[in-house]
PDB file of C-alpha atoms and ligand atoms in Angstrom:
ATOM      1  CA  MET A   1      47.862  13.218   8.842  1.00  0.00           C
ATOM      2  CA  PHE A   2      46.699  16.336   7.500  1.00  0.00           C
ATOM      3  CA  PHE A   3      47.313  18.745   4.151  1.00  0.00           C
ATOM      4  CA  PRO A   4      47.945  22.231   5.400  1.00  0.00           C
ATOM      5  CA  SER A   5      48.558  23.663   2.073  1.00  0.00           C
ATOM      6  CA  LEU A   6      45.786  21.788  -0.057  1.00  0.00           C
ATOM      7  CA  LEU A   7      42.843  24.112  -0.696  1.00  0.00           C
ATOM      8  CA  GLY A   8      39.492  22.583  -0.630  1.00  0.00           C
ATOM      9  CA  ASN A   9      38.967  18.912  -0.777  1.00  0.00           C
ATOM     10  CA  GLU A  10      37.719  18.396   2.608  1.00  0.00           C
ATOM     11  CA  ARG A  11      36.677  14.632   1.981  1.00  0.00           C
ATOM     12  CA  LEU A  12      39.974  13.980   0.685  1.00  0.00           C
ATOM     13  CA  LYS A  13      41.393  15.511   4.224  1.00  0.00           C
ATOM     14  CA  ARG A  14      38.965  13.434   6.230  1.00  0.00           C
ATOM     15  CA  MET A  15      39.962  10.620   4.753  1.00  0.00           C
ATOM     16  CA  PHE A  16      43.595  10.887   5.632  1.00  0.00           C
ATOM     17  CA  ALA A  17      43.264  12.491   9.105  1.00  0.00           C
ATOM     18  CA  ASP A  18      42.880   9.741  11.133  1.00  0.00           C
ATOM     19  CA  MET A  19      45.023   7.690   8.612  1.00  0.00           C
ATOM     20  CA  PRO A  20      48.237   5.851  10.603  1.00  0.00           C
ATOM     21  CA  PRO A  21      51.330   6.535   8.002  1.00  0.00           C
ATOM     22  CA  ASP A  22      51.768   2.632   7.577  1.00  0.00           C
ATOM     23  CA  LYS A  23      48.250   2.607   6.070  1.00  0.00           C
ATOM     24  CA  VAL A  24      48.823   4.951   3.350  1.00  0.00           C
ATOM     25  CA  GLY A  25      50.190   2.436   1.178  1.00  0.00           C
ATOM     26  CA  SER A  26      53.411   2.843  -0.850  1.00  0.00           C
ATOM     27  CA  ALA A  27      52.097   3.593  -4.541  1.00  0.00           C
ATOM     28  CA  ILE A  28      49.163   6.535  -4.328  1.00  0.00           C
ATOM     29  CA  ILE A  29      47.775   8.378  -7.012  1.00  0.00           C
ATOM     30  CA  PHE A  30      46.477  12.116  -6.696  1.00  0.00           C
ATOM     31  CA  ALA A  31      44.295  12.236 -10.027  1.00  0.00           C
ATOM     32  CA  GLY A  32      42.562  15.542 -10.776  1.00  0.00           C
ATOM     33  CA  ALA A  33      42.544  18.615 -13.439  1.00  0.00           C
ATOM     34  CA  ASP A  34      45.427  20.792 -14.147  1.00  0.00           C
ATOM     35  CA  GLY A  35      46.017  23.301 -11.699  1.00  0.00           C
ATOM     36  CA  THR A  36      43.940  22.101  -8.577  1.00  0.00           C
ATOM     37  CA  GLY A  37      46.624  20.936  -6.180  1.00  0.00           C
ATOM     38  CA  LYS A  38      47.720  17.737  -6.924  1.00  0.00           C
ATOM     39  CA  VAL A  39      51.490  17.888  -6.558  1.00  0.00           C
ATOM     40  CA  THR A  40      50.438  20.406  -3.339  1.00  0.00           C
ATOM     41  CA  ALA A  41      48.879  17.479  -2.226  1.00  0.00           C
ATOM     42  CA  ALA A  42      51.509  15.186  -2.906  1.00  0.00           C
ATOM     43  CA  THR A  43      54.056  17.267  -1.190  1.00  0.00           C
ATOM     44  CA  ASP A  44      51.619  17.751   2.002  1.00  0.00           C
ATOM     45  CA  LEU A  45      51.506  14.025   2.310  1.00  0.00           C
ATOM     46  CA  ALA A  46      55.083  13.311   1.739  1.00  0.00           C
ATOM     47  CA  ALA A  47      55.836  15.615   4.518  1.00  0.00           C
ATOM     48  CA  ALA A  48      53.395  14.030   6.610  1.00  0.00           C
ATOM     49  CA  LEU A  49      55.011  10.708   6.016  1.00  0.00           C
ATOM     50  CA  LEU A  50      58.684  11.928   6.432  1.00  0.00           C
ATOM     51  CA  CYS A  51      57.946  13.900   9.508  1.00  0.00           C
ATOM     52  CA  THR A  52      59.199  12.678  13.034  1.00  0.00           C
ATOM     53  CA  GLY A  53      56.909  14.817  15.144  1.00  0.00           C
ATOM     54  CA  ALA A  54      53.387  13.832  16.590  1.00  0.00           C
ATOM     55  CA  ASP A  55      50.969  16.264  14.416  1.00  0.00           C
ATOM     56  CA  ARG A  56      52.173  15.209  11.217  1.00  0.00           C
ATOM     57  CA  PRO A  57      53.190  17.386   9.498  1.00  0.00           C
ATOM     58  CA  CYS A  58      54.516  19.195  12.747  1.00  0.00           C
ATOM     59  CA  GLY A  59      56.277  21.790  10.569  1.00  0.00           C
ATOM     60  CA  SER A  60      59.076  21.824  13.305  1.00  0.00           C
ATOM     61  CA  CYS A  61      60.759  18.727  13.318  1.00  0.00           C
ATOM     62  CA  PRO A  62      64.296  18.481  11.223  1.00  0.00           C
ATOM     63  CA  SER A  63      62.420  16.620   8.204  1.00  0.00           C
ATOM     64  CA  CYS A  64      59.882  18.984   8.123  1.00  0.00           C
ATOM     65  CA  ARG A  65      62.544  22.162   8.279  1.00  0.00           C
ATOM     66  CA  ARG A  66      64.490  20.506   5.655  1.00  0.00           C
ATOM     67  CA  MET A  67      61.291  20.256   3.489  1.00  0.00           C
ATOM     68  CA  LYS A  68      60.225  23.636   4.035  1.00  0.00           C
ATOM     69  CA  ALA A  69      63.969  24.467   2.730  1.00  0.00           C
ATOM     70  CA  GLY A  70      63.793  22.245  -0.072  1.00  0.00           C
ATOM     71  CA  THR A  71      66.731  20.319   1.089  1.00  0.00           C
ATOM     72  CA  ASN A  72      64.827  16.969   2.188  1.00  0.00           C
ATOM     73  CA  SER A  73      66.837  14.252   0.401  1.00  0.00           C
ATOM     74  CA  ASP A  74      64.142  11.959   1.385  1.00  0.00           C
ATOM     75  CA  PHE A  75      61.893  13.917  -1.044  1.00  0.00           C
ATOM     76  CA  GLU A  76      62.419  14.192  -4.656  1.00  0.00           C
ATOM     77  CA  LEU A  77      59.999  15.708  -7.140  1.00  0.00           C
ATOM     78  CA  PHE A  78      60.002  14.380 -10.604  1.00  0.00           C
ATOM     79  CA  GLY A  79      58.255  15.767 -13.585  1.00  0.00           C
ATOM     80  CA  GLU A  80      57.369  19.144 -12.134  1.00  0.00           C
ATOM     81  CA  GLY A  81      55.495  21.496 -14.707  1.00  0.00           C
ATOM     82  CA  LEU A  82      52.303  21.414 -16.522  1.00  0.00           C
ATOM     83  CA  GLU A  83      54.019  20.696 -19.880  1.00  0.00           C
ATOM     84  CA  LYS A  84      56.797  17.970 -18.795  1.00  0.00           C
ATOM     85  CA  ALA A  85      56.831  14.630 -18.115  1.00  0.00           C
ATOM     86  CA  PRO A  86      59.278  12.339 -16.310  1.00  0.00           C
ATOM     87  CA  THR A  87      61.658  10.914 -19.192  1.00  0.00           C
ATOM     88  CA  ILE A  88      62.392   7.130 -19.215  1.00  0.00           C
ATOM     89  CA  ASP A  89      66.031   8.242 -18.049  1.00  0.00           C
ATOM     90  CA  GLN A  90      64.720  10.079 -15.110  1.00  0.00           C
ATOM     91  CA  VAL A  91      62.318   6.751 -14.140  1.00  0.00           C
ATOM     92  CA  ARG A  92      65.761   4.722 -14.240  1.00  0.00           C
ATOM     93  CA  GLU A  93      67.569   7.472 -12.061  1.00  0.00           C
ATOM     94  CA  MET A  94      64.844   7.204 -10.061  1.00  0.00           C
ATOM     95  CA  ARG A  95      65.026   3.433  -9.168  1.00  0.00           C
ATOM     96  CA  SER A  96      68.689   3.866  -8.398  1.00  0.00           C
ATOM     97  CA  ARG A  97      68.127   6.738  -6.346  1.00  0.00           C
ATOM     98  CA  SER A  98      65.326   4.842  -4.449  1.00  0.00           C
ATOM     99  CA  PHE A  99      68.541   2.567  -2.993  1.00  0.00           C
ATOM    100  CA  VAL A 100      70.500   5.046  -1.811  1.00  0.00           C
ATOM    101  CA  ARG A 101      70.370   5.039   2.064  1.00  0.00           C
ATOM    102  CA  SER A 102      67.942   7.230   3.578  1.00  0.00           C
ATOM    103  CA  GLY A 103      68.057   9.693   6.669  1.00  0.00           C
ATOM    104  CA  ASP A 104      65.488  10.406   9.798  1.00  0.00           C
ATOM    105  CA  ALA A 105      62.535   8.510   8.357  1.00  0.00           C
ATOM    106  CA  GLY A 106      64.164   5.193   7.122  1.00  0.00           C
ATOM    107  CA  PHE A 107      62.798   5.685   3.909  1.00  0.00           C
ATOM    108  CA  LYS A 108      62.183   8.110   0.981  1.00  0.00           C
ATOM    109  CA  VAL A 109      59.082   9.791  -0.595  1.00  0.00           C
ATOM    110  CA  PHE A 110      59.050  10.256  -4.324  1.00  0.00           C
ATOM    111  CA  VAL A 111      56.277  12.079  -6.361  1.00  0.00           C
ATOM    112  CA  ILE A 112      56.311  11.781 -10.027  1.00  0.00           C
ATOM    113  CA  ALA A 113      54.158  14.444 -11.271  1.00  0.00           C
ATOM    114  CA  ASN A 114      52.110  14.061 -15.083  1.00  0.00           C
ATOM    115  CA  ALA A 115      52.476  10.479 -14.539  1.00  0.00           C
ATOM    116  CA  ASP A 116      49.791  10.296 -17.308  1.00  0.00           C
ATOM    117  CA  ARG A 117      52.031  11.874 -19.887  1.00  0.00           C
ATOM    118  CA  LEU A 118      54.857   9.284 -19.591  1.00  0.00           C
ATOM    119  CA  ASN A 119      54.901   7.364 -22.521  1.00  0.00           C
ATOM    120  CA  PRO A 120      54.101   3.259 -22.508  1.00  0.00           C
ATOM    121  CA  GLN A 121      57.929   2.667 -22.257  1.00  0.00           C
ATOM    122  CA  SER A 122      58.687   4.854 -19.588  1.00  0.00           C
ATOM    123  CA  GLN A 123      55.338   3.539 -17.527  1.00  0.00           C
ATOM    124  CA  ASN A 124      56.605   0.249 -17.702  1.00  0.00           C
ATOM    125  CA  ALA A 125      59.973   0.937 -16.557  1.00  0.00           C
ATOM    126  CA  LEU A 126      58.052   2.464 -13.746  1.00  0.00           C
ATOM    127  CA  LEU A 127      56.037  -0.324 -13.171  1.00  0.00           C
ATOM    128  CA  LYS A 128      59.072  -2.556 -12.505  1.00  0.00           C
ATOM    129  CA  VAL A 129      59.835  -0.013  -9.803  1.00  0.00           C
ATOM    130  CA  LEU A 130      56.619  -0.146  -8.164  1.00  0.00           C
ATOM    131  CA  GLU A 131      57.189  -3.789  -8.098  1.00  0.00           C
ATOM    132  CA  GLU A 132      60.225  -3.979  -6.412  1.00  0.00           C
ATOM    133  CA  PRO A 133      60.566  -3.781  -2.706  1.00  0.00           C
ATOM    134  CA  LEU A 134      61.812  -0.646  -2.250  1.00  0.00           C
ATOM    135  CA  ASN A 135      61.792   1.349   0.672  1.00  0.00           C
ATOM    136  CA  THR A 136      60.447   4.262  -1.124  1.00  0.00           C
ATOM    137  CA  VAL A 137      56.696   5.675  -1.233  1.00  0.00           C
ATOM    138  CA  PHE A 138      55.768   6.767  -4.783  1.00  0.00           C
ATOM    139  CA  ILE A 139      52.893   9.084  -4.984  1.00  0.00           C
ATOM    140  CA  LEU A 140      51.959   9.988  -8.775  1.00  0.00           C
ATOM    141  CA  THR A 141      49.945  12.607  -9.805  1.00  0.00           C
ATOM    142  CA  CYS A 142      48.010  13.073 -13.153  1.00  0.00           C
ATOM    143  CA  ALA A 143      45.103  14.477 -14.713  1.00  0.00           C
ATOM    144  CA  ASN A 144      43.656  11.441 -16.304  1.00  0.00           C
ATOM    145  CA  VAL A 145      43.962   8.231 -14.319  1.00  0.00           C
ATOM    146  CA  MET A 146      42.693   6.083 -17.269  1.00  0.00           C
ATOM    147  CA  ASP A 147      45.880   7.596 -19.340  1.00  0.00           C
ATOM    148  CA  LEU A 148      47.907   4.793 -17.288  1.00  0.00           C
ATOM    149  CA  LEU A 149      48.603   1.958 -18.114  1.00  0.00           C
ATOM    150  CA  GLN A 150      46.222  -0.443 -16.246  1.00  0.00           C
ATOM    151  CA  THR A 151      49.351  -2.130 -14.953  1.00  0.00           C
ATOM    152  CA  VAL A 152      50.580   0.737 -12.840  1.00  0.00           C
ATOM    153  CA  ARG A 153      46.653   1.868 -12.331  1.00  0.00           C
ATOM    154  CA  SER A 154      46.211  -1.579 -10.139  1.00  0.00           C
ATOM    155  CA  ARG A 155      49.663  -1.046  -8.139  1.00  0.00           C
ATOM    156  CA  CYS A 156      48.394   2.206  -6.541  1.00  0.00           C
ATOM    157  CA  THR A 157      45.511   3.634  -4.307  1.00  0.00           C
ATOM    158  CA  VAL A 158      43.607   6.226  -6.352  1.00  0.00           C
ATOM    159  CA  TYR A 159      42.523   9.409  -4.632  1.00  0.00           C
ATOM    160  CA  ASN A 160      40.539  12.353  -6.537  1.00  0.00           C
ATOM    161  CA  ILE A 161      41.546  16.119  -6.201  1.00  0.00           C
ATOM    162  CA  GLU A 162      38.752  17.839  -6.643  1.00  0.00           C
ATOM    163  CA  PRO A 163      38.004  21.120  -8.408  1.00  0.00           C
ATOM    164  CA  LEU A 164      37.893  24.027  -6.229  1.00  0.00           C
ATOM    165  CA  ASP A 165      34.747  26.034  -5.927  1.00  0.00           C
ATOM    166  CA  GLN A 166      34.280  29.337  -7.225  1.00  0.00           C
ATOM    167  CA  ASP A 167      34.467  31.489  -3.532  1.00  0.00           C
ATOM    168  CA  THR A 168      37.844  30.080  -2.684  1.00  0.00           C
ATOM    169  CA  ILE A 169      39.186  30.602  -6.069  1.00  0.00           C
ATOM    170  CA  VAL A 170      38.144  34.017  -5.423  1.00  0.00           C
ATOM    171  CA  ARG A 171      39.498  34.465  -2.195  1.00  0.00           C
ATOM    172  CA  GLU A 172      42.678  33.407  -3.225  1.00  0.00           C
ATOM    173  CA  LEU A 173      42.930  35.483  -6.214  1.00  0.00           C
ATOM    174  CA  SER A 174      41.885  38.391  -3.588  1.00  0.00           C
ATOM    175  CA  ARG A 175      45.071  38.234  -2.083  1.00  0.00           C
ATOM    176  CA  LEU A 176      47.408  39.186  -5.315  1.00  0.00           C
ATOM    177  CA  GLU A 177      47.641  42.904  -5.867  1.00  0.00           C
ATOM    178  CA  GLY A 178      46.148  44.961  -8.587  1.00  0.00           C
ATOM    179  CA  TYR A 179      42.991  43.478  -9.340  1.00  0.00           C
ATOM    180  CA  THR A 180      39.357  44.094  -8.874  1.00  0.00           C
ATOM    181  CA  ARG A 181      37.136  42.086  -7.131  1.00  0.00           C
ATOM    182  CA  GLN A 182      34.968  42.070 -10.411  1.00  0.00           C
ATOM    183  CA  GLN A 183      38.018  40.816 -12.064  1.00  0.00           C
ATOM    184  CA  CYS A 184      38.982  38.192  -9.681  1.00  0.00           C
ATOM    185  CA  THR A 185      35.319  36.780  -9.924  1.00  0.00           C
ATOM    186  CA  GLU A 186      35.534  36.710 -13.627  1.00  0.00           C
ATOM    187  CA  ALA A 187      38.916  34.700 -13.790  1.00  0.00           C
ATOM    188  CA  ALA A 188      37.343  32.617 -11.214  1.00  0.00           C
ATOM    189  CA  ALA A 189      34.553  31.925 -13.123  1.00  0.00           C
ATOM    190  CA  MET A 190      36.052  30.668 -16.231  1.00  0.00           C
ATOM    191  CA  ALA A 191      38.977  28.932 -14.743  1.00  0.00           C
ATOM    192  CA  GLN A 192      36.645  25.394 -13.997  1.00  0.00           C
ATOM    193  CA  GLY A 193      38.186  24.819 -10.148  1.00  0.00           C
ATOM    194  CA  SER A 194      41.777  25.569 -11.240  1.00  0.00           C
ATOM    195  CA  LEU A 195      43.261  28.309  -9.206  1.00  0.00           C
ATOM    196  CA  GLU A 196      46.225  28.092 -11.450  1.00  0.00           C
ATOM    197  CA  LYS A 197      44.352  28.814 -14.450  1.00  0.00           C
ATOM    198  CA  ALA A 198      42.365  31.543 -12.863  1.00  0.00           C
ATOM    199  CA  ARG A 199      45.611  33.271 -11.767  1.00  0.00           C
ATOM    200  CA  ASP A 200      47.012  32.618 -15.642  1.00  0.00           C
ATOM    201  CA  ILE A 201      43.791  34.365 -16.888  1.00  0.00           C
ATOM    202  CA  LEU A 202      44.080  37.106 -14.489  1.00  0.00           C
ATOM    203  CA  ALA A 203      47.605  37.829 -15.213  1.00  0.00           C
ATOM    204  CA  ASN A 204      47.323  37.341 -19.236  1.00  0.00           C
ATOM    205  CA  GLY A 205      43.993  38.230 -19.848  1.00  0.00           C
ATOM    206  CA  GLN A 206      41.224  36.040 -21.648  1.00  0.00           C
ATOM    207  CA  SER A 207      42.355  33.222 -24.548  1.00  0.00           C
ATOM    208  CA  ALA A 208      40.931  34.260 -27.883  1.00  0.00           C
ATOM    209  CA  HIS A 209      38.985  30.719 -27.801  1.00  0.00           C
ATOM    210  CA  GLU A 210      37.455  31.997 -24.228  1.00  0.00           C
ATOM    211  CA  LYS A 211      36.567  35.530 -25.276  1.00  0.00           C
ATOM    212  CA  ALA A 212      34.999  34.352 -28.358  1.00  0.00           C
ATOM    213  CA  ALA A 213      33.115  31.111 -26.264  1.00  0.00           C
ATOM    214  CA  LEU A 214      31.822  33.972 -24.162  1.00  0.00           C
ATOM    215  CA  GLN A 215      30.814  36.213 -26.801  1.00  0.00           C
ATOM    216  CA  PHE A 216      28.565  33.596 -28.080  1.00  0.00           C
ATOM    217  CA  CYS A 217      27.040  32.647 -25.013  1.00  0.00           C
ATOM    218  CA  SER A 218      26.235  36.043 -23.871  1.00  0.00           C
ATOM    219  CA  ALA A 219      24.709  36.649 -27.117  1.00  0.00           C
ATOM    220  CA  LEU A 220      21.919  33.953 -26.886  1.00  0.00           C
ATOM    221  CA  GLY A 221      19.244  35.772 -26.406  1.00  0.00           C
ATOM    222  CA  ASN A 222      19.511  37.847 -29.577  1.00  0.00           C
ATOM    223  CA  GLU A 223      19.283  35.933 -33.154  1.00  0.00           C
ATOM    224  CA  LEU A 224      21.315  38.573 -34.818  1.00  0.00           C
ATOM    225  CA  ALA A 225      24.246  38.615 -32.226  1.00  0.00           C
ATOM    226  CA  VAL A 226      24.538  35.153 -31.805  1.00  0.00           C
ATOM    227  CA  PHE A 227      24.723  34.942 -35.767  1.00  0.00           C
ATOM    228  CA  LYS A 228      27.533  37.503 -35.410  1.00  0.00           C
ATOM    229  CA  ALA A 229      29.300  35.376 -32.718  1.00  0.00           C
ATOM    230  CA  ALA A 230      29.377  32.589 -34.594  1.00  0.00           C
ATOM    231  CA  ASN A 231      31.052  34.012 -37.675  1.00  0.00           C
ATOM    232  CA  ALA A 232      33.443  35.691 -35.723  1.00  0.00           C
ATOM    233  CA  ALA A 233      34.693  32.454 -34.458  1.00  0.00           C
ATOM    234  CA  GLY A 234      35.480  31.617 -37.794  1.00  0.00           C
ATOM    235  CA  ALA A 235      38.594  33.794 -37.392  1.00  0.00           C
ATOM    236  CA  LEU A 236      40.119  31.430 -34.734  1.00  0.00           C
ATOM    237  CA  SER A 237      43.041  29.144 -35.752  1.00  0.00           C
ATOM    238  CA  ARG A 238      42.259  25.539 -35.668  1.00  0.00           C
ATOM    239  CA  GLU A 239      43.323  24.913 -32.179  1.00  0.00           C
ATOM    240  CA  ASP A 240      41.466  27.395 -30.739  1.00  0.00           C
ATOM    241  CA  TYR A 241      38.099  26.501 -32.448  1.00  0.00           C
ATOM    242  CA  MET A 242      38.385  23.095 -31.160  1.00  0.00           C
ATOM    243  CA  LEU A 243      39.324  25.256 -27.576  1.00  0.00           C
ATOM    244  CA  PHE A 244      35.956  27.369 -28.235  1.00  0.00           C
ATOM    245  CA  CYS A 245      33.943  24.077 -28.775  1.00  0.00           C
ATOM    246  CA  ILE A 246      34.890  22.784 -25.594  1.00  0.00           C
ATOM    247  CA  ALA A 247      34.560  26.102 -23.773  1.00  0.00           C
ATOM    248  CA  LEU A 248      31.132  26.606 -25.280  1.00  0.00           C
ATOM    249  CA  CYS A 249      29.916  23.279 -23.991  1.00  0.00           C
ATOM    250  CA  ARG A 250      31.042  23.966 -20.664  1.00  0.00           C
ATOM    251  CA  HIS A 251      29.268  27.776 -20.657  1.00  0.00           C
ATOM    252  CA  LEU A 252      25.735  25.704 -22.156  1.00  0.00           C
ATOM    253  CA  SER A 253      25.979  23.248 -19.646  1.00  0.00           C
ATOM    254  CA  ASP A 254      26.213  25.736 -16.669  1.00  0.00           C
ATOM    255  CA  LYS A 255      23.332  27.901 -18.284  1.00  0.00           C
ATOM    256  CA  MET A 256      21.358  24.866 -18.658  1.00  0.00           C
ATOM    257  CA  LYS A 257      21.175  24.731 -15.013  1.00  0.00           C
ATOM    258  CA  THR A 258      19.827  28.224 -14.512  1.00  0.00           C
ATOM    259  CA  ASP A 259      17.856  28.794 -18.102  1.00  0.00           C
ATOM    260  CA  SER A 260      14.111  27.775 -18.823  1.00  0.00           C
ATOM    261  CA  ASN A 261      14.951  27.208 -22.499  1.00  0.00           C
ATOM    262  CA  THR A 262      17.131  24.077 -22.137  1.00  0.00           C
ATOM    263  CA  ALA A 263      15.585  22.263 -25.217  1.00  0.00           C
ATOM    264  CA  MET A 264      17.391  25.030 -27.423  1.00  0.00           C
ATOM    265  CA  LEU A 265      20.629  24.714 -25.339  1.00  0.00           C
ATOM    266  CA  ILE A 266      20.553  21.074 -25.362  1.00  0.00           C
ATOM    267  CA  GLU A 267      20.307  21.429 -29.292  1.00  0.00           C
ATOM    268  CA  LEU A 268      23.165  23.506 -29.463  1.00  0.00           C
ATOM    269  CA  TYR A 269      25.370  21.687 -27.407  1.00  0.00           C
ATOM    270  CA  ASP A 270      24.394  18.310 -29.295  1.00  0.00           C
ATOM    271  CA  TYR A 271      25.485  20.452 -32.242  1.00  0.00           C
ATOM    272  CA  ILE A 272      28.630  21.621 -30.803  1.00  0.00           C
ATOM    273  CA  GLN A 273      29.595  17.929 -29.586  1.00  0.00           C
ATOM    274  CA  ASN A 274      29.173  16.702 -32.964  1.00  0.00           C
ATOM    275  CA  GLN A 275      31.343  19.548 -34.724  1.00  0.00           C
ATOM    276  CA  MET A 276      34.014  18.343 -32.120  1.00  0.00           C
ATOM    277  CA  ASN A 277      33.494  14.795 -33.550  1.00  0.00           C
ATOM    278  CA  THR A 278      33.691  15.631 -37.251  1.00  0.00           C
ATOM    279  CA  MET A 279      36.869  18.135 -36.776  1.00  0.00           C
ATOM    280  CA  THR A 280      38.989  14.780 -37.397  1.00  0.00           C
ATOM    281  CA  GLN A 281      37.884  14.733 -40.608  1.00  0.00           C
ATOM    282  CA  ASN A 282      39.363  18.165 -41.134  1.00  0.00           C
ATOM    283  CA  PRO A 283      36.674  20.769 -42.140  1.00  0.00           C
ATOM    284  CA  SER A 284      38.151  24.336 -42.318  1.00  0.00           C
ATOM    285  CA  VAL A 285      37.513  26.642 -39.280  1.00  0.00           C
ATOM    286  CA  SER A 286      35.304  28.715 -41.817  1.00  0.00           C
ATOM    287  CA  ALA A 287      33.330  25.996 -42.586  1.00  0.00           C
ATOM    288  CA  LEU A 288      32.497  25.315 -39.010  1.00  0.00           C
ATOM    289  CA  SER A 289      31.976  28.532 -37.782  1.00  0.00           C
ATOM    290  CA  GLY A 290      29.867  29.231 -40.937  1.00  0.00           C
ATOM    291  CA  ALA A 291      27.781  25.839 -40.316  1.00  0.00           C
ATOM    292  CA  LEU A 292      27.203  26.888 -37.003  1.00  0.00           C
ATOM    293  CA  ALA A 293      26.032  30.282 -37.892  1.00  0.00           C
ATOM    294  CA  ALA A 294      23.555  28.559 -40.369  1.00  0.00           C
ATOM    295  CA  PHE A 295      22.426  25.823 -37.643  1.00  0.00           C
ATOM    296  CA  CYS A 296      21.571  29.076 -34.979  1.00  0.00           C
ATOM    297  CA  GLY A 297      19.355  30.703 -37.645  1.00  0.00           C
ATOM    298  CA  ASP A 298      17.311  26.957 -38.138  1.00  0.00           C
ATOM    299  CA  LEU A 299      17.250  27.061 -34.231  1.00  0.00           C
ATOM    300  CA  TYR A 300      16.002  30.847 -34.043  1.00  0.00           C
ATOM    301  CA  GLY A 301      14.305  30.426 -36.836  1.00  0.00           C
ATOM    302  CA  GLY A 302      12.047  27.622 -35.192  1.00  0.00           C
ATOM    303  CA  ASN A 303      13.090  24.788 -37.615  1.00  0.00           C
ATOM    304  CA  ILE A 304      15.052  22.850 -35.498  1.00  0.00           C
ATOM    305  CA  CYS A 305      13.599  23.844 -32.042  1.00  0.00           C
ATOM    306  CA  PRO A 306      10.513  25.477 -31.420  1.00  0.00           C
ATOM    307  CA  LYS A 307      10.346  28.862 -29.680  1.00  0.00           C
ATOM    308  CA  SER A 308       9.289  28.482 -26.144  1.00  0.00           C
TER     309      SER A 308
HETATM  310 ZN1   ZN B   1      57.487  17.223  10.939  1.00  0.00          ZN
END
């Protein structure tokens, strides 16, 4: 079986290449960050399982043709879209629909996107469905597998969907019209392996928190510029300041791989992590950004980390 629409993920593709359909199991989880292709992987696998041709998915058998047209009654996708999770009613409906007689393949494939966003009550309802010997294969997708109940996890085989490498994202973005190579490369660099996120950055520009984090990082060689960038982050909303901290940590750990002054980067990284932890105590954004600016002053003044 293969994954004609899924980008990257060569390890997963090799793993499934020679797997007979009856060895796939009836409960699978595809776990990975948002926008990395989990639903694409699930849909590809569903097409392969339901395919009646030789090279699954063959693309030309009646089932494959119906999959392409979006009319395959043996396939259903629940909870699609980043913000949505299936409701408990949908989970119950899923159960009753799985009893309906299926077509060519003799079984159904249900994909449940964002399964980690189901509340415990809905997950328990889902568990009941997974425990029943129904003629249905369930493919769950989630960002963080640990957000699923242990009882649900233990019923499923978990496969990780890897973030895409930057070159793959740039190549995909280059197919879009109206953007320069430079814009595509910048969007890919900020997208953390998510094609969806890269497309979003390209279409809507950088978010305020990402802009602030990049400004801070590019100012690192200049004490005054860093001080200004830290203070500028004080204009962010509370949510954006948290996202600024997350983005900054990501940029700092990237920088550590190439920069010689790692001691200073580690001090900064730890400080930002500490700020994120203290945010639960509700300090104001201006207090946090002010403290960050003061910390940078000490850092550059050699009070915390001697200059290299
Ligand atoms: Zn087929």
